Coordinates of C-alpha atoms and ligand atoms in Angstrom, one line a residue:
X1 CA -51.5 -21.1 62.2
X2 CA -53.5 -18.0 63.3
X3 CA -57.3 -18.0 63.4
X4 CA -59.1 -15.7 61.0
X5 CA -62.3 -13.7 61.5
X6 CA -64.2 -11.1 59.5
X7 CA -64.7 -7.9 61.4
X8 CA -66.7 -4.8 60.5
X9 CA -66.0 -2.5 63.4
X10 CA -64.1 0.8 62.9
X11 CA -60.3 0.4 62.6
X12 CA -59.7 2.6 65.6
X13 CA -61.7 0.4 68.0
X14 CA -60.8 -3.0 66.8
X15 CA -59.2 -5.1 69.6
X16 CA -55.8 -5.8 68.0
X17 CA -52.1 -5.3 68.7
X18 CA -51.3 -4.3 65.1
X19 CA -53.3 -2.5 62.4
X20 CA -52.2 -3.2 58.9
X21 CA -53.0 -1.0 55.9
X22 CA -51.5 -0.8 52.4
X23 CA -49.9 1.8 50.2
X24 CA -48.9 1.6 46.5
X25 CA -45.6 3.0 45.2
X26 CA -44.6 4.7 42.0
X27 CA -42.3 3.1 39.5
X28 CA -38.9 2.3 40.9
X29 CA -37.2 4.6 38.4
X30 CA -39.4 7.6 39.1
X31 CA -37.6 10.8 40.0
X32 CA -39.3 11.2 43.4
X33 CA -40.5 7.8 44.5
X34 CA -43.3 8.3 46.9
X35 CA -45.9 6.0 48.4
X36 CA -49.6 6.5 47.9
X37 CA -52.1 5.3 50.6
X38 CA -54.8 3.0 49.2
X39 CA -58.2 4.6 49.5
X40 CA -59.1 2.2 52.4
X41 CA -55.8 3.1 54.1
X42 CA -56.4 6.8 53.6
X43 CA -59.8 6.6 55.2
X44 CA -58.3 4.6 58.1
X45 CA -55.8 7.5 58.5
X46 CA -58.6 10.0 58.6
X47 CA -60.5 7.9 61.1
X48 CA -57.5 7.7 63.4
X49 CA -56.6 11.3 62.9
X50 CA -53.0 10.4 62.0
X51 CA -51.1 12.1 59.2
X52 CA -50.0 8.7 57.8
X53 CA -48.9 10.2 54.5
X54 CA -46.7 12.7 56.3
X55 CA -45.2 10.1 58.5
X56 CA -44.4 8.0 55.4
X57 CA -42.8 11.0 53.7
X58 CA -40.7 11.7 56.7
X59 CA -39.1 8.2 56.7
X60 CA -38.8 8.1 52.9
X61 CA -41.2 5.2 52.5
X62 CA -41.6 4.6 48.8
X63 CA -44.2 1.7 48.9
X64 CA -42.0 -1.0 47.3
X65 CA -43.7 -4.4 47.3
X66 CA -43.3 -5.8 50.8
X67 CA -41.7 -2.7 52.3
X68 CA -43.0 -2.0 55.8
X69 CA -43.3 1.2 57.8
X70 CA -44.1 1.1 61.5
X71 CA -46.1 4.0 62.9
X72 CA -47.1 4.2 66.6
X73 CA -50.7 5.2 67.1
X74 CA -50.1 6.9 70.5
X75 CA -53.7 6.3 71.7
X76 CA -55.5 7.0 68.4
X77 CA -56.4 3.4 68.1
X78 CA -56.7 0.3 70.3
X79 CA -53.9 -1.2 68.3
X80 CA -50.6 0.4 69.5
X81 CA -49.0 0.0 66.1
X82 CA -50.0 0.9 62.6
X83 CA -48.1 -1.1 59.9
X84 CA -48.1 0.3 56.4
X85 CA -47.2 -2.3 53.8
X86 CA -46.0 -1.5 50.3
X87 CA -47.8 -3.0 47.2
X88 CA -45.3 -1.8 44.6
X89 CA -46.4 -0.1 41.5
X90 CA -50.1 0.6 41.5
X91 CA -50.7 -0.7 38.0
X92 CA -49.4 -4.2 39.0
X93 CA -51.6 -4.8 42.0
X94 CA -53.3 -8.2 41.6
X95 CA -54.2 -11.0 44.0
X96 CA -50.6 -12.3 44.0
X97 CA -49.2 -8.9 44.9
X98 CA -51.6 -8.7 47.7
X99 CA -50.7 -12.2 48.9
X100 CA -47.0 -11.2 48.9
X101 CA -47.6 -7.9 50.7
X102 CA -49.7 -9.7 53.3
X103 CA -46.9 -12.2 53.8
X104 CA -44.5 -9.3 54.5
X105 CA -47.0 -7.9 56.9
X106 CA -47.2 -11.2 58.8
X107 CA -43.4 -11.2 59.1
X108 CA -43.4 -7.7 60.4
X109 CA -45.9 -8.4 63.2
X110 CA -44.8 -8.8 66.7
X111 CA -44.7 -12.3 68.2
X112 CA -48.1 -13.9 68.8
X113 CA -49.8 -10.6 67.9
X114 CA -53.5 -10.1 67.1
X115 CA -53.4 -8.5 63.7
X116 CA -56.3 -6.4 62.2
X117 CA -55.9 -5.8 58.5
X118 CA -57.8 -3.3 56.4
X119 CA -58.5 -5.1 53.2
X120 CA -57.9 -2.9 50.1
X121 CA -60.8 -4.4 48.2
X122 CA -60.9 -1.3 46.0
X123 CA -57.7 -2.6 44.4
X124 CA -58.3 -6.4 44.3
X125 CA -62.0 -7.3 44.2
X126 CA -64.6 -4.9 45.4
X127 CA -66.9 -4.3 48.3
X128 CA -69.9 -6.0 46.8
X129 CA -70.6 -9.7 46.7
X130 CA -68.5 -12.3 45.0
X131 CA -65.9 -9.9 43.5
X132 CA -64.4 -9.3 47.0
X133 CA -63.5 -13.0 47.3
X134 CA -60.1 -13.2 45.5
X135 CA -58.7 -10.2 47.4
X136 CA -59.8 -11.5 50.8
X137 CA -58.6 -15.0 50.0
X138 CA -55.2 -13.8 48.9
X139 CA -54.9 -11.6 52.0
X140 CA -55.6 -14.6 54.2
X141 CA -53.2 -16.8 52.3
X142 CA -50.4 -14.3 52.5
X143 CA -50.8 -13.7 56.2
X144 CA -51.2 -17.4 57.1
X145 CA -48.2 -18.5 55.0
X146 CA -46.1 -15.5 55.9
X147 CA -46.4 -16.6 59.5
X148 CA -45.4 -20.2 58.7
X149 CA -42.4 -21.7 60.3
X150 CA -41.3 -25.3 60.8
X151 CA -40.5 -25.5 64.5
X152 CA -40.8 -29.3 65.2
X153 CA -37.1 -29.7 66.1
X154 CA -36.3 -26.2 67.5
X155 CA -36.2 -25.5 71.2
X156 CA -36.2 -21.7 70.9
X157 CA -37.9 -20.7 67.6
X158 CA -37.5 -17.0 68.5
X159 CA -36.9 -15.9 64.9
X160 CA -39.9 -17.7 63.5
X161 CA -42.9 -15.4 62.9
X162 CA -46.1 -16.2 64.6
X163 CA -49.5 -14.6 64.7
X164 CA -52.3 -15.5 67.1
X165 CA -55.3 -14.1 65.4
X166 CA -56.2 -12.1 62.3
X167 CA -59.2 -9.8 62.0
X168 CA -60.0 -9.0 58.4
X169 CA -61.6 -5.6 58.2
X170 CA -63.7 -5.6 55.1
X171 CA -66.7 -3.4 54.7
X172 CA -68.3 -6.0 52.5
X173 CA -70.9 -8.5 53.4
X174 CA -72.0 -11.5 51.5
X175 CA -69.3 -14.0 51.0
X176 CA -66.3 -12.6 53.0
X177 CA -66.5 -15.4 55.5
X178 CA -66.4 -17.9 52.7
X179 CA -63.3 -16.3 51.2
X180 CA -61.6 -16.3 54.5
X181 CA -62.4 -20.0 55.0
X182 CA -61.1 -20.8 51.5
X183 CA -57.9 -18.9 52.1
X184 CA -57.5 -20.6 55.4
X185 CA -58.1 -24.1 53.9
X186 CA -55.5 -23.4 51.1
X187 CA -53.0 -22.1 53.6
X188 CA -53.5 -25.2 55.8
X189 CA -53.1 -27.4 52.8
X190 CA -49.9 -25.6 51.8
X191 CA -48.5 -25.7 55.3
X192 CA -49.2 -29.5 55.5
X193 CA -47.2 -30.0 52.3
X194 CA -44.4 -27.8 53.7
X195 CA -44.3 -29.7 57.0
X196 CA -44.0 -33.0 55.1
X197 CA -41.1 -31.7 53.0
X198 CA -39.4 -30.0 56.0
X199 CA -39.5 -33.2 58.1
X200 CA -36.0 -34.7 58.3
X201 CA -35.6 -37.8 56.1
X202 CA -35.0 -40.1 59.2
X203 CA -38.5 -39.2 60.4
X204 CA -40.3 -39.8 57.1
X205 CA -38.9 -43.1 55.8
X206 CA -41.5 -44.7 53.5
X207 CA -43.4 -46.8 56.1
X208 CA -43.5 -43.9 58.5
X209 CA -44.5 -41.4 55.9
X210 CA -47.2 -43.8 54.6
X211 CA -48.6 -44.1 58.1
X212 CA -48.6 -40.3 58.7
X213 CA -50.3 -39.6 55.4
X214 CA -52.9 -42.3 56.1
X215 CA -53.7 -40.8 59.5
X216 CA -54.1 -37.3 58.0
X217 CA -56.2 -38.7 55.1
X218 CA -58.5 -40.6 57.5
X219 CA -59.0 -37.6 59.7
X220 CA -60.4 -35.6 56.7
X221 CA -62.5 -38.5 55.4
X222 CA -60.4 -39.7 52.4
X223 CA -60.3 -43.3 51.5
X224 CA -56.8 -44.8 52.2
X225 CA -55.1 -48.0 51.0
X226 CA -51.4 -48.5 51.8
X227 CA -49.5 -50.9 49.5
X228 CA -46.6 -52.6 51.3
X229 CA -43.7 -54.4 49.6
X230 CA -45.6 -57.6 49.5
X231 CA -48.6 -56.0 47.9
X232 CA -46.3 -54.1 45.5
X233 CA -44.7 -57.4 44.5
X234 CA -48.0 -59.0 43.9
X235 CA -49.0 -56.0 41.8
X236 CA -45.8 -56.1 39.8
X237 CA -44.6 -52.6 40.8
X238 CA -41.0 -53.3 39.8
X239 CA -40.0 -49.7 39.6
X240 CA -41.0 -48.7 43.1
X241 CA -39.5 -52.0 44.5
X242 CA -36.3 -51.6 42.5
X243 CA -35.6 -48.0 43.6
X244 CA -36.5 -49.0 47.2
X245 CA -34.3 -52.1 47.4
X246 CA -31.1 -50.3 48.5
X247 CA -32.8 -49.0 51.6
X248 CA -33.1 -50.9 54.9
X249 CA -36.8 -50.1 54.9
X250 CA -39.5 -51.1 52.4
X251 CA -41.1 -48.7 49.9
X252 CA -44.8 -48.1 49.9
X253 CA -47.5 -46.8 47.6
X254 CA -50.3 -44.9 49.2
X255 CA -53.6 -44.7 47.4
X256 CA -55.9 -41.9 48.5
X257 CA -59.5 -41.5 47.3
X258 CA -61.7 -38.5 47.5
X259 CA -65.4 -39.0 46.5
X260 CA -67.5 -35.9 46.3
X261 CA -70.6 -36.1 48.5
X262 CA -73.6 -37.6 46.7
X263 CA -71.4 -39.6 44.4
X264 CA -70.5 -42.4 46.8
X265 CA -71.0 -45.4 44.5
X266 CA -71.4 -46.5 40.9
X267 CA -75.1 -46.3 41.2
X268 CA -75.0 -42.6 41.7
X269 CA -73.2 -42.2 38.4
X270 CA -70.1 -40.1 37.7
X271 CA -69.1 -37.1 39.8
X272 CA -69.8 -33.8 38.1
X273 CA -66.2 -33.0 37.6
X274 CA -65.3 -36.6 36.5
X275 CA -62.3 -38.5 37.8
X276 CA -58.8 -37.2 38.1
X277 CA -55.8 -39.3 39.1
X278 CA -52.9 -37.4 40.8
X279 CA -49.5 -39.2 40.9
X280 CA -46.7 -38.0 43.2
X281 CA -43.0 -38.7 43.4
X282 CA -42.3 -39.5 47.0
X283 CA -38.6 -40.2 47.3
X284 CA -38.1 -39.6 51.0
X285 CA -34.4 -39.1 50.5
X286 CA -32.5 -39.1 47.2
X287 CA -28.9 -40.0 47.8
X288 CA -28.7 -41.0 44.1
X289 CA -28.2 -44.6 45.0
X290 CA -25.1 -46.3 43.6
X291 CA -24.9 -43.4 41.1
X292 CA -24.3 -41.4 44.3
X293 CA -24.8 -37.7 44.3
X294 CA -22.0 -35.4 45.3
X295 CA -22.6 -34.1 48.9
X296 CA -23.5 -30.6 47.8
X297 CA -26.3 -31.9 45.7
X298 CA -27.7 -34.1 48.5
X299 CA -28.4 -31.3 51.0
X300 CA -31.9 -30.6 49.7
X301 CA -32.9 -34.1 48.8
X302 CA -35.3 -34.6 51.7
X303 CA -37.5 -32.5 49.4
X304 CA -37.6 -35.2 46.8
X305 CA -41.1 -36.2 48.0
X306 CA -42.4 -32.7 47.3
X307 CA -44.7 -33.9 44.5
X308 CA -46.4 -36.5 46.9
X309 CA -46.5 -33.8 49.6
X310 CA -48.4 -31.4 47.3
X311 CA -51.0 -34.0 46.5
X312 CA -51.5 -34.9 50.2
X313 CA -51.9 -31.2 51.0
X314 CA -54.3 -30.6 48.1
X315 CA -56.4 -33.7 48.8
X316 CA -56.7 -32.8 52.5
X317 CA -59.0 -29.9 51.8
X318 CA -61.1 -31.1 48.9
X319 CA -64.0 -32.1 51.2
X320 CA -63.9 -28.8 53.1
X321 CA -64.1 -26.9 49.8
X322 CA -66.8 -29.1 48.4
X323 CA -64.9 -30.1 45.3
X324 CA -67.2 -32.0 42.9
X325 CA -64.5 -34.1 41.2
X326 CA -63.5 -37.6 42.2
X327 CA -59.8 -37.7 42.9
X328 CA -57.4 -40.6 43.3
X329 CA -54.0 -39.8 44.7
X330 CA -51.1 -42.3 44.1
X331 CA -48.0 -41.6 46.2
X332 CA -45.0 -43.6 45.2
X333 CA -42.8 -43.6 48.4
X334 CA -39.2 -45.0 48.4
X335 CA -35.9 -44.2 49.9
X336 CA -33.1 -44.1 47.2
X337 CA -30.0 -45.5 49.0
X338 CA -26.8 -47.2 48.0
X339 CA -27.1 -50.3 50.2
X340 CA -25.7 -53.8 49.5
X341 CA -29.0 -54.8 47.8
X342 CA -29.3 -51.6 45.9
X343 CA -30.2 -51.7 42.2
X344 CA -27.1 -51.9 40.1
X345 CA -26.3 -49.8 37.0
X346 CA -27.5 -51.8 34.0
X347 CA -30.0 -53.9 36.0
X348 CA -33.3 -54.3 34.3
X349 CA -36.7 -53.6 36.0
X350 CA -40.1 -54.7 34.9
X351 CA -42.8 -52.1 35.5
X352 CA -46.5 -52.6 36.3
X353 CA -47.5 -52.6 32.7
X354 CA -44.8 -55.0 31.6
X355 CA -42.4 -52.4 30.2
X356 CA -38.8 -53.3 30.9
X357 CA -36.3 -50.6 31.7
X358 CA -32.5 -50.8 31.8
X359 CA -31.3 -48.6 34.7
X360 CA -28.3 -46.8 33.5
X361 CA -28.3 -44.2 36.3
X362 CA -29.8 -45.0 39.7
X363 CA -30.1 -41.3 40.3
X364 CA -32.8 -41.1 37.6
X365 CA -35.1 -42.9 40.1
X366 CA -38.1 -40.6 40.1
X367 CA -39.3 -41.7 36.7
X368 CA -38.9 -45.4 37.8
X369 CA -41.3 -45.1 40.7
X370 CA -43.7 -42.8 38.7
X371 CA -43.8 -45.3 35.8
X372 CA -45.5 -47.9 38.0
X373 CA -47.9 -45.5 39.6
X374 CA -48.8 -43.9 36.2
X375 CA -49.5 -47.3 34.6
X376 CA -51.7 -48.2 37.6
X377 CA -53.5 -44.9 37.4
X378 CA -54.1 -45.3 33.7
X379 CA -55.8 -48.6 34.4
X380 CA -58.5 -46.7 36.3
X381 CA -59.3 -44.9 32.9
X382 CA -59.6 -41.4 34.6
X383 CA -60.7 -38.3 32.6
X384 CA -57.3 -36.8 33.4
X385 CA -54.0 -37.8 35.1
X386 CA -51.5 -35.3 36.5
X387 CA -48.2 -36.2 38.0
X388 CA -46.0 -33.9 40.2
X389 CA -42.4 -34.6 40.7
X390 CA -39.1 -33.0 41.7
X391 CA -37.8 -34.8 38.7
X392 CA -34.8 -33.2 37.0
X393 CA -31.9 -30.9 37.8
X394 CA -32.4 -29.7 34.2
X395 CA -35.7 -28.1 35.2
X396 CA -33.8 -26.0 37.7
X397 CA -31.3 -25.0 35.0
X398 CA -34.0 -24.2 32.5
X399 CA -36.6 -22.4 34.6
X400 CA -35.0 -21.7 37.9
X401 CA -36.5 -21.7 41.4
X402 CA -39.8 -20.1 40.7
X403 CA -41.3 -21.6 37.6
X404 CA -42.5 -25.2 37.3
X405 CA -42.2 -27.1 34.1
X406 CA -45.4 -28.3 32.5
X407 CA -45.6 -31.0 29.8
X408 CA -48.6 -33.0 28.6
X409 CA -50.4 -34.9 26.0
X410 CA -53.7 -33.0 26.1
X411 CA -54.0 -29.3 25.2
X412 CA -57.2 -28.7 27.2
X413 CA -55.6 -30.2 30.3
X414 CA -52.5 -28.1 29.9
X415 CA -54.5 -25.0 29.4
X416 CA -56.7 -25.7 32.4
X417 CA -53.6 -26.1 34.5
X418 CA -52.1 -22.9 33.2
X419 CA -55.3 -21.0 34.0
X420 CA -55.5 -22.6 37.5
X421 CA -51.9 -21.6 38.2
X422 CA -52.6 -18.0 37.1
X423 CA -55.5 -17.8 39.5
X424 CA -53.5 -19.3 42.3
X425 CA -50.6 -17.0 41.8
X426 CA -48.1 -19.8 40.9
X427 CA -45.9 -20.0 37.8
X428 CA -45.8 -22.7 35.1
X429 CA -44.2 -22.9 31.7
X430 CA -45.4 -25.2 29.0
X431 CA -42.6 -27.3 27.6
X432 CA -42.7 -29.6 24.6
X433 CA -42.5 -33.4 24.5
X434 CA -40.6 -33.7 21.2
X435 CA -40.9 -37.2 19.6
X436 CA -37.4 -36.5 18.1
X437 CA -35.8 -37.1 21.4
X438 CA -37.6 -40.3 22.2
X439 CA -34.7 -42.3 20.7
X440 CA -32.4 -41.1 23.4
X441 CA -34.3 -43.6 25.6
X442 CA -33.6 -46.7 23.4
X443 CA -31.8 -49.6 25.1
X444 CA -30.1 -52.6 23.6
X445 CA -31.2 -54.9 26.3
X446 CA -34.6 -53.6 27.4
X447 CA -37.6 -51.7 26.1
X448 CA -36.2 -48.5 27.4
X449 CA -33.4 -47.1 29.4
X450 CA -33.9 -44.5 32.1
X451 CA -31.6 -41.7 30.9
X452 CA -31.0 -39.8 27.7
X453 CA -27.9 -38.0 26.7
X454 CA -26.2 -35.9 29.4
X455 CA -26.8 -32.2 29.0
X456 CA -29.5 -32.5 26.4
X457 CA -33.0 -31.5 27.4
X458 CA -33.1 -33.7 30.5
X459 CA -36.5 -32.3 31.6
X460 CA -38.1 -33.2 28.3
X461 CA -36.5 -36.6 28.0
X462 CA -37.8 -37.4 31.5
X463 CA -41.2 -36.3 30.4
X464 CA -41.0 -38.5 27.3
X465 CA -40.1 -41.4 29.6
X466 CA -43.2 -40.9 31.7
X467 CA -45.4 -40.6 28.6
X468 CA -44.6 -44.2 27.8
X469 CA -46.8 -45.3 30.8
X470 CA -49.9 -43.2 30.5
X471 CA -51.7 -45.1 27.7
X472 CA -54.3 -42.8 26.1
X473 CA -55.3 -41.1 29.3
X474 CA -55.1 -37.2 29.0
X475 CA -52.0 -36.6 31.0
X476 CA -49.9 -33.7 32.3
X477 CA -46.6 -33.7 34.1
X478 CA -45.4 -31.0 36.5
X479 CA -41.6 -30.9 37.1
X480 CA -41.2 -29.0 40.4
X481 CA -37.6 -29.7 41.1
X482 CA -36.6 -26.1 41.6
X483 CA -39.8 -24.6 43.1
X484 CA -40.5 -27.3 45.7
X485 CA -37.8 -26.2 48.0
X486 CA -36.1 -22.8 48.6
X487 CA -32.8 -22.4 50.3
X488 CA -33.1 -18.6 50.3
X489 CA -36.8 -18.1 51.1
X490 CA -38.2 -14.7 50.2
X491 CA -39.4 -11.7 52.1
X492 CA -43.1 -12.5 51.4
X493 CA -44.8 -15.8 52.1
X494 CA -42.1 -18.4 51.4
X495 CA -39.9 -19.2 54.4
X496 CA -36.7 -21.2 53.8
X497 CA -37.5 -24.9 53.2
X498 CA -40.4 -26.7 51.6
X499 CA -42.7 -24.3 49.7
X500 CA -45.9 -26.4 49.2
X501 CA -45.7 -25.3 45.5
X502 CA -48.6 -26.5 43.3
X503 CA -51.0 -27.2 46.2
X504 CA -53.0 -24.1 45.4
X505 CA -52.9 -24.7 41.7
X506 CA -54.0 -28.3 42.1
X507 CA -56.9 -27.3 44.3
X508 CA -57.9 -24.5 41.9
X509 CA -57.7 -26.9 38.9
X510 CA -60.0 -29.4 40.7
X511 CA -62.4 -26.7 41.8
X512 CA -62.6 -25.3 38.2
X513 CA -63.6 -28.8 37.0
X514 CA -66.6 -28.8 39.4
Ligands
BES1 N1 -34.3 -35.6 42.6 C1 -33.5 -35.4 41.5 C2 -33.8 -34.1 40.7 C3 -33.6 -32.8 41.5 C4 -32.4 -32.1 41.3 C5 -34.6 -32.3 42.3 C6 -32.3 -30.9 41.9 C7 -34.4 -31.1 43.0 C8 -33.2 -30.4 42.8 C9 -33.6 -36.6 40.5 O1 -33.9 -37.8 41.0 C10 -32.3 -36.7 39.8 O2 -31.3 -36.9 40.4 N2 -32.3 -36.5 38.5 C11 -31.1 -36.6 37.7 C12 -31.4 -37.4 36.4 C13 -30.2 -37.6 35.6 C14 -29.3 -38.6 36.2 C15 -30.7 -38.1 34.2 C16 -30.7 -35.2 37.4 O3 -31.5 -34.4 37.0 O4 -29.5 -34.9 37.5
ZN2 ZN1 -32.2 -38.9 41.7
ZN3 ZN1 -35.0 -37.8 42.8

């Protein structure tokens, strides 16, 4: 991760290898597509005495989002290279566009470069005070995440982008440093979630992952309690234990606690933002269990703990950002394997709240581990409870790789999450929880069964299953099966692998509360 600083010196003199400026493009279907330097880029060009517009015209640069043009400065600036990055159609430039363009800039930078970027605050935010913050923050996030790569197991990561330092050139005082720090914190949080997802499943089996999460959590001042199999048995977490019983290692539940400063104990009263419980699906590898997945469906299943990873990432920066909401994170960690002791099809599990469930497909395991954690979370009577899970293949069919499914019992909570996602530049779509489909979950031998009818609204039926365990706590469910992992990556700020999706939305939601 590069370091970030605010700099106010002239672009020509700034000590960097690469100078980045931005240009907008005309509509893709325009007769003569041509890029237009942003005002800040145009004044940089004047300052350097380079005919940047002419250079761009010469190479036919049309300013498409993420397109990059390299222009040598030939002594006009300390930086040897001027990089112009396209923002796409001018009318569409918002914080997310800037984030994407910045990601493309990071990927275009030379290895270990010092990058100075001329912030186009005239497009997103403005030079005075608070309004500059979203633009600067998005710029930092794009650059930091664009330069992300998972290199733990690579001896020669020559094709992974890396940036040493970023200087944000913004002719604005006030809170630029704060926006940089916030962008950096959110990028670090996202990168942590990505790292956890990208880790091979052999290196994050539940006890190991629990230890790793506990170490990170302690280092940032979160409270940590790890529930091992014995504690889970005593606590009647039949779902987590049932899913984990086919593995040669025990499942775990990790309970993380964030207390805002000044609200350390009951005698201080409630935190300003109240109490939110976050519940994460943490299947460290989903083979399907005895209802074994076909090999092709297993290749991305190390990402089946993406919900838990997002919560760890988000909670790791709550203190640094001064969030005023008490947050409990419940991470249900298990490895879904077809061992000799594995749960059988038609076995019956008893969950934390006493609900019995007939397991008619061991590959519908996420809802089984979440059921216990949701029931336990509801016992804490929080003001809101949100679960995140790579829950259903049907979510991928319905919404694809970029849009997370959102369901919930509370309109205000759903709307707050939609608003937070919009601010954070992530995509959600509100789906229903139709009572009509509840009967799909009826079982002859237990209170419920864990699957509905094949091919019929699998995402909604999974949501209805979870709803059984939340009592009357305002609850929302995020199905991130598609968005948690990308096999393709994009040209902006998502490398192939774990995406860290919903980290930024979660943090935004919690900050919006208080
Ligand atoms: N982890 C999977 C869901 C998934 C699929 C995540 C694709 C990411 C990408 C989940 O445990 C699962 O296998 N769900 C089954 C449920 C079905 C058996 C009712 C599914 O969606 O096929
Ligand atoms: Zn599964
Ligand atoms: Zn799963």
